Tab-separated table of C-alpha atoms and ligand atoms in Angstrom:
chain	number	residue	atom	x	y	z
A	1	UNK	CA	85.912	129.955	107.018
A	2	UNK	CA	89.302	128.903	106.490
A	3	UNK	CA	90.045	124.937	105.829
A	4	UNK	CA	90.760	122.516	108.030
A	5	UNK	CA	94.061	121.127	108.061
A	6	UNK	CA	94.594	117.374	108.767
A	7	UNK	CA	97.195	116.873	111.315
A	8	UNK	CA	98.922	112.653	112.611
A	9	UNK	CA	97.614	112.600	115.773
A	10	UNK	CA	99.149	112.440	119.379
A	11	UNK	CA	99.138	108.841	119.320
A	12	UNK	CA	101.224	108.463	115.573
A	13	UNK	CA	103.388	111.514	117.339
A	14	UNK	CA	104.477	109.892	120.035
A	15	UNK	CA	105.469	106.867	118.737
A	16	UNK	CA	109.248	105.707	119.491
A	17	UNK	CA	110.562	104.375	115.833
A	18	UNK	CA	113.878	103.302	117.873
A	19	UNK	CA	115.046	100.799	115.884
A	20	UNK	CA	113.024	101.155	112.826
A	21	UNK	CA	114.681	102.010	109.442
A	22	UNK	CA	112.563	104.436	106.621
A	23	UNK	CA	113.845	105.127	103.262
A	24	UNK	CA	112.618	108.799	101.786
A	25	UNK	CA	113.493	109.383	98.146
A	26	UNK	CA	114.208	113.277	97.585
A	27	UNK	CA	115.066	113.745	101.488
A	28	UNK	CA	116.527	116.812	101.231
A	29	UNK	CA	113.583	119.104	100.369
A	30	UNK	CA	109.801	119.853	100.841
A	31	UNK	CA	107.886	117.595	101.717
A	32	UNK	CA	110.438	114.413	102.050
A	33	UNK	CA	112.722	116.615	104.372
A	34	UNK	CA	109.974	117.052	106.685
A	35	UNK	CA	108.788	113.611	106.614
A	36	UNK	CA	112.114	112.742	107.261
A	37	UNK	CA	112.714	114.999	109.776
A	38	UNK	CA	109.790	114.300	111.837
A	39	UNK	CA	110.553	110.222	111.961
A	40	UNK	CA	113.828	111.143	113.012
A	41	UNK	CA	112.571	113.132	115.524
A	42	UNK	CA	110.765	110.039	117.086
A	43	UNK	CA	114.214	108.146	116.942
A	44	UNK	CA	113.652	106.419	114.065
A	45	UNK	CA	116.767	105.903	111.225
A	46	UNK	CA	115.898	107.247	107.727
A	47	UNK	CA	118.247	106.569	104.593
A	48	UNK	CA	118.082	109.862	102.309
A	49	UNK	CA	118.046	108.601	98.864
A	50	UNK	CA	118.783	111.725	96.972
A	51	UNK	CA	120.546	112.593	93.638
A	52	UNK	CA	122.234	115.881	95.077
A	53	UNK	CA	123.926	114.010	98.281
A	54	UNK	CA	125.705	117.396	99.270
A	55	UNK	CA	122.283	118.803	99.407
A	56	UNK	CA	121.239	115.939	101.468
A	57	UNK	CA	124.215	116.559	103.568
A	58	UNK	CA	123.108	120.194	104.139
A	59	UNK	CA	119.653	119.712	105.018
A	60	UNK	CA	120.472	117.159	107.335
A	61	UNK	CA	122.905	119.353	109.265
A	62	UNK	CA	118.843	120.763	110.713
A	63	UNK	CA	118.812	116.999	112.285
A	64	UNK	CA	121.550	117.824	114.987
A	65	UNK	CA	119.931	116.827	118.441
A	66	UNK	CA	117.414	114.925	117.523
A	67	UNK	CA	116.846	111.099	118.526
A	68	UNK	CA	116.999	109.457	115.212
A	69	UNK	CA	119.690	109.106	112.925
A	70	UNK	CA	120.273	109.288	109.279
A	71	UNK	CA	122.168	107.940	106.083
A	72	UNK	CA	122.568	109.548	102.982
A	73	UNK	CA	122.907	106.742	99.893
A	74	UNK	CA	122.922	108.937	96.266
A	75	UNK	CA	119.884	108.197	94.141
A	76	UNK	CA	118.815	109.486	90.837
A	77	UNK	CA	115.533	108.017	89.731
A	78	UNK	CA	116.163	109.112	86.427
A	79	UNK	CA	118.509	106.323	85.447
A	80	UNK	CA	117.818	102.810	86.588
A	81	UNK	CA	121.301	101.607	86.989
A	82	UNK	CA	121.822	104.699	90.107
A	83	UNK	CA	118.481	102.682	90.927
A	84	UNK	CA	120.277	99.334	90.899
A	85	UNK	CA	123.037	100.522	93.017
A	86	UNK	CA	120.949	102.418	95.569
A	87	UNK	CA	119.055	98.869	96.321
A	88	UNK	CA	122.538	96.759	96.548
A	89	UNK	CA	124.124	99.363	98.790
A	90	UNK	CA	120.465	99.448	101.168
A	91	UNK	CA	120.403	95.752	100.843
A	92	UNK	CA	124.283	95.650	101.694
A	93	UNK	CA	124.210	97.801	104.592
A	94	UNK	CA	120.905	97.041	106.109
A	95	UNK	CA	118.449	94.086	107.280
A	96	UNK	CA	114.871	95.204	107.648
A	97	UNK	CA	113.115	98.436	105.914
A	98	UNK	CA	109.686	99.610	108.063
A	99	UNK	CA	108.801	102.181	105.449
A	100	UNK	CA	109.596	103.386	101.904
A	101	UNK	CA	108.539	106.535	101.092
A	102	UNK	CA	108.403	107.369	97.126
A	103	UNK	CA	108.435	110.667	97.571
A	104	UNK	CA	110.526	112.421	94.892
A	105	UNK	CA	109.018	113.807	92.017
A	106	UNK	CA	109.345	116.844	88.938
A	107	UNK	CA	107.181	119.145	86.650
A	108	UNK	CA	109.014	120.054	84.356
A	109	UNK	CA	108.837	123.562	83.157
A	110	UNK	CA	109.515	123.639	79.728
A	111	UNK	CA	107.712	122.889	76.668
A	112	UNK	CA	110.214	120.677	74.714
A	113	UNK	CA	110.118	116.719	75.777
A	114	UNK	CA	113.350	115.453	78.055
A	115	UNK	CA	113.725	111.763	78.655
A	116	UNK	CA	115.871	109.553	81.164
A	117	UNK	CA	118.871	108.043	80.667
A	118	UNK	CA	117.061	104.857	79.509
A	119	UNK	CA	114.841	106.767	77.147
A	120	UNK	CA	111.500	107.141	79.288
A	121	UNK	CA	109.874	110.455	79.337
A	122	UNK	CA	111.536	111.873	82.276
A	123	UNK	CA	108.479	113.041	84.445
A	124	UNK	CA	106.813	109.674	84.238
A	125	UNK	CA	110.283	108.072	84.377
A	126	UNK	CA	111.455	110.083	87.577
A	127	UNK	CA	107.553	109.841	89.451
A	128	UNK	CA	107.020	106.323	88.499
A	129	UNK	CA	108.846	103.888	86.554
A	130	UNK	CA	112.146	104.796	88.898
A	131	UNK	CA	110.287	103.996	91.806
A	132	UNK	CA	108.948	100.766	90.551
A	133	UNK	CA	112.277	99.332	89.925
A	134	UNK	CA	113.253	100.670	93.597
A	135	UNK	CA	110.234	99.181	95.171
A	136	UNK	CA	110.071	95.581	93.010
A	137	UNK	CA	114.128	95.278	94.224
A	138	UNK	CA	113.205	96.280	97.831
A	139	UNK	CA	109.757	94.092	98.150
A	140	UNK	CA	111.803	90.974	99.690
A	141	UNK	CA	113.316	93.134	102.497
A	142	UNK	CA	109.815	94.817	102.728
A	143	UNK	CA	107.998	91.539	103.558
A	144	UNK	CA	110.809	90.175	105.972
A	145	UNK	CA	110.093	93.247	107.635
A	146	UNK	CA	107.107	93.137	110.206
A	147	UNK	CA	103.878	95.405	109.663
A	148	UNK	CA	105.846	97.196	106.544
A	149	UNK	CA	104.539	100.023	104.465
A	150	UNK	CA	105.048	101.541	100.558
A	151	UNK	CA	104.126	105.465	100.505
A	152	UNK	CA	103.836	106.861	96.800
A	153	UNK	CA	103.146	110.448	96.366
A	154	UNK	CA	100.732	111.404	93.847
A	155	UNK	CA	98.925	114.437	93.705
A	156	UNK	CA	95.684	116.260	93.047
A	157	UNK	CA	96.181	116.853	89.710
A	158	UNK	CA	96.348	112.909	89.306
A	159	UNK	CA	92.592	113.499	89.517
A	160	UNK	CA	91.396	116.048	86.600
A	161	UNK	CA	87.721	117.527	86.555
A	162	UNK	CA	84.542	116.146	85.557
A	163	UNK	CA	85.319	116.685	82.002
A	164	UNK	CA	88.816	115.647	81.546
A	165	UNK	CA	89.611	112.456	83.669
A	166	UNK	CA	93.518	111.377	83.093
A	167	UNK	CA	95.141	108.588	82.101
A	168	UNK	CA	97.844	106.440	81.690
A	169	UNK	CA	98.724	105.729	77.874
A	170	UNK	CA	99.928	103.041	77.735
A	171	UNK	CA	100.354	102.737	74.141
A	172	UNK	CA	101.758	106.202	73.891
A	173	UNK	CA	103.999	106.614	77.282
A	174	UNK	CA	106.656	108.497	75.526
A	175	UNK	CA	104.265	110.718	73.838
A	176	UNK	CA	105.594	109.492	70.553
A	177	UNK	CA	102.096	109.662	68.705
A	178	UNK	CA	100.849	112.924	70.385
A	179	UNK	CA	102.369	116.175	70.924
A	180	UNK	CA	104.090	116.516	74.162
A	181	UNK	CA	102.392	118.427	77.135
A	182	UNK	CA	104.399	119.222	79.693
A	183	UNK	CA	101.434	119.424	82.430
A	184	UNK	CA	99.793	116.021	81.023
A	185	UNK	CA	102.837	113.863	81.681
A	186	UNK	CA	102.657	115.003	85.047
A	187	UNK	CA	99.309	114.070	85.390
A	188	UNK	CA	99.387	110.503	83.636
A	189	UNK	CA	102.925	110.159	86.181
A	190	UNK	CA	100.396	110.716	89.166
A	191	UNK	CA	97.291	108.649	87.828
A	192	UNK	CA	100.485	106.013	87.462
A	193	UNK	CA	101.690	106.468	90.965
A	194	UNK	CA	97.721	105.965	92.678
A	195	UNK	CA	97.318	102.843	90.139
A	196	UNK	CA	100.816	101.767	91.483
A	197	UNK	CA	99.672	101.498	95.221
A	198	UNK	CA	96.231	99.620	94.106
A	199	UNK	CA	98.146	97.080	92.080
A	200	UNK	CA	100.858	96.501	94.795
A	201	UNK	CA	98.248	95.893	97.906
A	202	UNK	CA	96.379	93.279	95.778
A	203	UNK	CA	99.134	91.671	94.893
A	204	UNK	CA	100.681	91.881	98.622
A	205	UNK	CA	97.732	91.425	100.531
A	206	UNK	CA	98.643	88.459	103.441
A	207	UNK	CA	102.151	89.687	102.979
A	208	UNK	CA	101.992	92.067	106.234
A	209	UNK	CA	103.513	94.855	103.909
A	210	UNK	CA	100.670	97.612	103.674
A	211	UNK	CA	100.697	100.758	100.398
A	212	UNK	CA	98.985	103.765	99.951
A	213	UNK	CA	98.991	106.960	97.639
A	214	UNK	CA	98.837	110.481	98.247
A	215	UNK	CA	97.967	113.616	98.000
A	216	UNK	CA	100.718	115.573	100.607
A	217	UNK	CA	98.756	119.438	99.977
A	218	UNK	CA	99.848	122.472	98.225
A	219	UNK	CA	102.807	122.774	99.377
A	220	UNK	CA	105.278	125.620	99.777
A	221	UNK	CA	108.466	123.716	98.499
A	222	UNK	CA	110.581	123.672	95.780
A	223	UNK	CA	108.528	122.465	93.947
A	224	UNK	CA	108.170	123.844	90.137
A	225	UNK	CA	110.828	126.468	90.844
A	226	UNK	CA	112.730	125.206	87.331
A	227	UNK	CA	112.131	126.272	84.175
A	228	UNK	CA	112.961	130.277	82.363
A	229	UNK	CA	113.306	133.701	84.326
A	230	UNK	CA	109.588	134.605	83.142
A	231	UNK	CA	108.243	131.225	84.823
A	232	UNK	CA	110.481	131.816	88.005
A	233	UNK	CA	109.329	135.434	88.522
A	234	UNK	CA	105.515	134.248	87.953
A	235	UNK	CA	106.009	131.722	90.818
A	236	UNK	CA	107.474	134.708	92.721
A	237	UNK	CA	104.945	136.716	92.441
A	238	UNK	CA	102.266	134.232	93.094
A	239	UNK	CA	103.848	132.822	96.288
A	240	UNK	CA	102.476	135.496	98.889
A	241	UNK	CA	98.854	135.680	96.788
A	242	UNK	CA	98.633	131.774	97.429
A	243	UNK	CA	99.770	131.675	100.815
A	244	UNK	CA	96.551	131.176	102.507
A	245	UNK	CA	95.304	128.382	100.093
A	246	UNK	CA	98.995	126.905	99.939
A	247	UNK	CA	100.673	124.855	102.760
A	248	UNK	CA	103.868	124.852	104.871
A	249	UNK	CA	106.160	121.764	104.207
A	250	UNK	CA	105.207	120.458	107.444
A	251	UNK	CA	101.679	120.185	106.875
A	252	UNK	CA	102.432	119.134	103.278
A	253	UNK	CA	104.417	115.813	105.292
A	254	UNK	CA	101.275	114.810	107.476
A	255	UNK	CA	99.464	112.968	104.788
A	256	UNK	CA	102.969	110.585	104.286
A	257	UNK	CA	103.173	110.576	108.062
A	258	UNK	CA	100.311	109.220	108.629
A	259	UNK	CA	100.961	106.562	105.866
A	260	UNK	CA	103.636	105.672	107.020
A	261	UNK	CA	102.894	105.900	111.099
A	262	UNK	CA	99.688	105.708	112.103
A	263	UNK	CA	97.949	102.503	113.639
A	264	UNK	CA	94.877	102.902	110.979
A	265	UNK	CA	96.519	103.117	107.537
A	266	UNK	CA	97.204	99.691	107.089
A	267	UNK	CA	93.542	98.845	107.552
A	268	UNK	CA	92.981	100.744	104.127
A	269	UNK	CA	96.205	99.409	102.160
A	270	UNK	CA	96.524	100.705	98.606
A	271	UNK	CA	93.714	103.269	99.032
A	272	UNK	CA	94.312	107.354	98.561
A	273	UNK	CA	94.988	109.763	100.984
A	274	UNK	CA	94.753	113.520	100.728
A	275	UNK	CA	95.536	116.609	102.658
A	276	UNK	CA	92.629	118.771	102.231
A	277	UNK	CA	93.383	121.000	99.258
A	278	UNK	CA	91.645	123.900	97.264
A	279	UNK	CA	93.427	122.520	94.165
A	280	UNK	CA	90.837	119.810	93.617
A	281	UNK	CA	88.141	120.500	90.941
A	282	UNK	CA	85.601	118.130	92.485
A	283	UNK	CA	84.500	120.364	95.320
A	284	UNK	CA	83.362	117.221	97.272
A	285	UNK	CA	87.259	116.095	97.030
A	286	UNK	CA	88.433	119.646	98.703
A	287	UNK	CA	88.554	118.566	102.746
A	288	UNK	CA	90.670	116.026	101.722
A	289	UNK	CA	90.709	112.231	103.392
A	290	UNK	CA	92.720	109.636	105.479
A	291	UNK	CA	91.867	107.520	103.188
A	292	UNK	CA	89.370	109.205	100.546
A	293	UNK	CA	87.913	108.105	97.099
A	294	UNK	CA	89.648	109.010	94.217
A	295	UNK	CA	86.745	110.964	91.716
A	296	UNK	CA	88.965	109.761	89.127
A	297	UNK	CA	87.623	106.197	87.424
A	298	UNK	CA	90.888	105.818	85.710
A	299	UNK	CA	92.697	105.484	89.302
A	300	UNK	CA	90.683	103.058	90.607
A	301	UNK	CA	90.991	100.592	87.490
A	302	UNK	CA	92.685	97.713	89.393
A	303	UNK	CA	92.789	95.981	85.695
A	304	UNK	CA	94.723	98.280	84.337
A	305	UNK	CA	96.702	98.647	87.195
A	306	UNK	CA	97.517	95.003	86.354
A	307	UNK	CA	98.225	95.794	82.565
A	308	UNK	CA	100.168	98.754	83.483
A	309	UNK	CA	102.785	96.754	86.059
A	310	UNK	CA	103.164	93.716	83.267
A	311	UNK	CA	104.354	96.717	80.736
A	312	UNK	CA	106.568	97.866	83.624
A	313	UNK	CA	108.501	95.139	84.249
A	314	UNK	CA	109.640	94.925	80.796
A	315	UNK	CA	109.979	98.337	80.632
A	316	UNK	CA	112.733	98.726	83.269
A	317	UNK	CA	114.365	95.257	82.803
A	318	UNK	CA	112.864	93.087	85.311
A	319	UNK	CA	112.285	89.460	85.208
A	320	UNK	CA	108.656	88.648	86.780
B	401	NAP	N1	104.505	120.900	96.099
B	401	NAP	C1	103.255	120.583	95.861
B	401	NAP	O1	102.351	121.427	95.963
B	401	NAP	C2	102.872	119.174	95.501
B	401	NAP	C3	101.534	118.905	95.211
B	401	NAP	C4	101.174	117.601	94.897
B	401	NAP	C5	102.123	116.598	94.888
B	401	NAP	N2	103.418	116.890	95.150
B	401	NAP	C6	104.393	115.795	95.128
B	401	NAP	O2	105.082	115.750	96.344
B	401	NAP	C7	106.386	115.183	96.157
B	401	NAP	C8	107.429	116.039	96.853
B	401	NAP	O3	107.494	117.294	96.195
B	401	NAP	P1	107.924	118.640	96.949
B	401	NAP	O4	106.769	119.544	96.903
B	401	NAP	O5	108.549	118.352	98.244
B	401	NAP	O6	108.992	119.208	95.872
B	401	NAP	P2	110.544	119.567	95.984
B	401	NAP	O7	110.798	120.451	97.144
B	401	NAP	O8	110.912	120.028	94.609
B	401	NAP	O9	111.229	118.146	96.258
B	401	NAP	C9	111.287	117.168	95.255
B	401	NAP	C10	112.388	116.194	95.584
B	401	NAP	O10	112.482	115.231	94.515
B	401	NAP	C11	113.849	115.110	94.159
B	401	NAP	N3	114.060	114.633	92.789
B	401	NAP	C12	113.708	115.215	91.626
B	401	NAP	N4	114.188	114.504	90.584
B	401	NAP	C13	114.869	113.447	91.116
B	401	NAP	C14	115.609	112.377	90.579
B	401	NAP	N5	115.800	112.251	89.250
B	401	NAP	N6	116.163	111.468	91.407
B	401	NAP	C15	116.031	111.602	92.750
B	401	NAP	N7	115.367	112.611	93.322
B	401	NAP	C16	114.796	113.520	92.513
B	401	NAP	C17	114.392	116.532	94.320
B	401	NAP	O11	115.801	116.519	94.321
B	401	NAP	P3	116.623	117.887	93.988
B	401	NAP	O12	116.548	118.731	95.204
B	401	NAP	O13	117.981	117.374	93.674
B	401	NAP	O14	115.935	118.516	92.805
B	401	NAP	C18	113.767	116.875	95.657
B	401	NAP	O15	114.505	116.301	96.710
B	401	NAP	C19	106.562	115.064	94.641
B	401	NAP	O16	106.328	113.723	94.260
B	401	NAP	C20	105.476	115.956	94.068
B	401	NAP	O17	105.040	115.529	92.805
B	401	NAP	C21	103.820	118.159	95.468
């Protein structure tokens, strides 16, 4: 029997987001152009926030006679003064902000260790730390900003197996006292991102602005398409052998939709959500939830949470 998708339903569909303002980081591909196609769709405005803006530029020419409407403002997550800028030029042009949608994200492909521009392991750096700063500068705007909502996009792998739970070192982000895995520091990014959205609903609870993290599916985006010619043909070849456990882009964006839409997600703020998936190793985990537990402990620490935001601020430069 084949899974069972999880699809918004007719009611989040036919909402009319006239009027409301979303901003998706990484707009212009997978999963984030969907989401942002599909608020647009309903009439809603979404700011791209994308490092390639000529990408951005070309995916949204796909837009063209729908209701919404959208703005492209440049955004590289891997540097935290293109953060600072993206925030002043939102905050410049634009008075309320329904929904942010931390959407962008990397693996890299290589073995060797890159870092940012401000000397944070880059996977970690782009998933997380980049989107703290962007959130922490846009929180004001959030909370002016009736029945708001923060979606961060995790993943499965944030989750492990029975025998290898991950988690965030904080001690050891850069991976300066162990040897550098490529595959780890994605994983510690996305136990980051699902602490992220437990940390920020405590601390925003009676706020009106609602989080959540996520698992968006398997999806069949651009995802991991860096890295050599060997790596690149693997993924290749792979592609059609996957297809039926993998998922379209669309269905990959119904998990943020849903987030970010829907009439029930604020009732669960900072909880997990996940499209069903055959990538989980918990095989309780694989039909997915809107919300669902996370089977990994170390996501659900609200303490450290805590611990890991106070490193945070310092990290990126921000007075508390
Ligand atoms: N694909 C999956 O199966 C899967 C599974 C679990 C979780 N996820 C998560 O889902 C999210 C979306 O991924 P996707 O599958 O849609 O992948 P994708 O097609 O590769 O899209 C990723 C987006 O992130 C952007 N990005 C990367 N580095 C950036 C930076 N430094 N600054 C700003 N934007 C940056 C990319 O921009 P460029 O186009 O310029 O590179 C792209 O727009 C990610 O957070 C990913 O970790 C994906």
């Amino acid at each position: 029997m084949g899974r069972k998708i999880l699809w918004i339903s007719e009611e989040t569909k036919a909402k009319d987001l006239g009027g409301k303002v979303y901003i998706v980081t990484g707009a212009n591909s997978g999963v984030g152009l969907e989401t942002t196609r599909q608020i647009i769709k309903q009439g809603g405005h979404v700011v791209m926030a994308c490092r390639r803006t000529d990408a951005a530029e070309e995916a949204a020419l796909s837009f063209t006679g729908l209701k919404g409407s959208y703005d492209v403002i440049p955004l590289d997550l891997a540097d935290l003064q293109s953060v600072r800028n993206f925030a002043s030029a939102f905050l410049g042009k634009y008075d309320r902000l329904d929904g942010l949608d931390c959407n962008a994200g990397m693996v890299s492909m290589a073995s060797e260790k890159k870092m940012t521009k401000d000397g944070i392991e880059l996977t970690i750096g782009i998933s997380y730390y980049g989107h703290f700063l962007l959130t922490e500068l846009l929180l004001d705007i959030l909370k002016k900003t009736e029945n708001s909502r923060i979606a961060i996009l995790s993943s499965v792998v944030h989750a492990g197996n029975k025998k290898n739970r991950h988690d965030v070192h904080l001690d050891d982000i850069n991976f300066n006292k162990r040897p550098y895995n490529n595959f780890a520091a994605y994983s510690e990014a996305k136990v980051a991102n699902v602490l992220y959205a437990l940390e920020l609903a405590d601390r925003l609870k009676d706020t009106g602005v609602t989080t959540s993290s996520i698992h968006p599916g398997w999806a069949r985006s651009n995802f991991g398409s860096g890295g050599n010619f060997l790596t690149r043909l693997a993924f290749s070849i792979m592609a059609p052998l996957t297809r039926g456990m993998s998922d379209s882009n669309e269905e990959a964006a119904q998990t943020s939709l849903h987030c970010l839409l829907s009439d029930d997600a604020p009732s669960h703020s900072g909880a997990y959500f996940s499209q069903s998936s055959v990538l989980y190793r918990d095989r309780e985990c694989k039909a997915g939830g809107w919300p669902m537990t996370s089977p990994n402990p170390n996501a659900r620490d609200l303490a450290k949470a805590k611990e890991m935001v106070k490193q945070s601020y310092a990290m990126v430069g921000l007075e508390r």
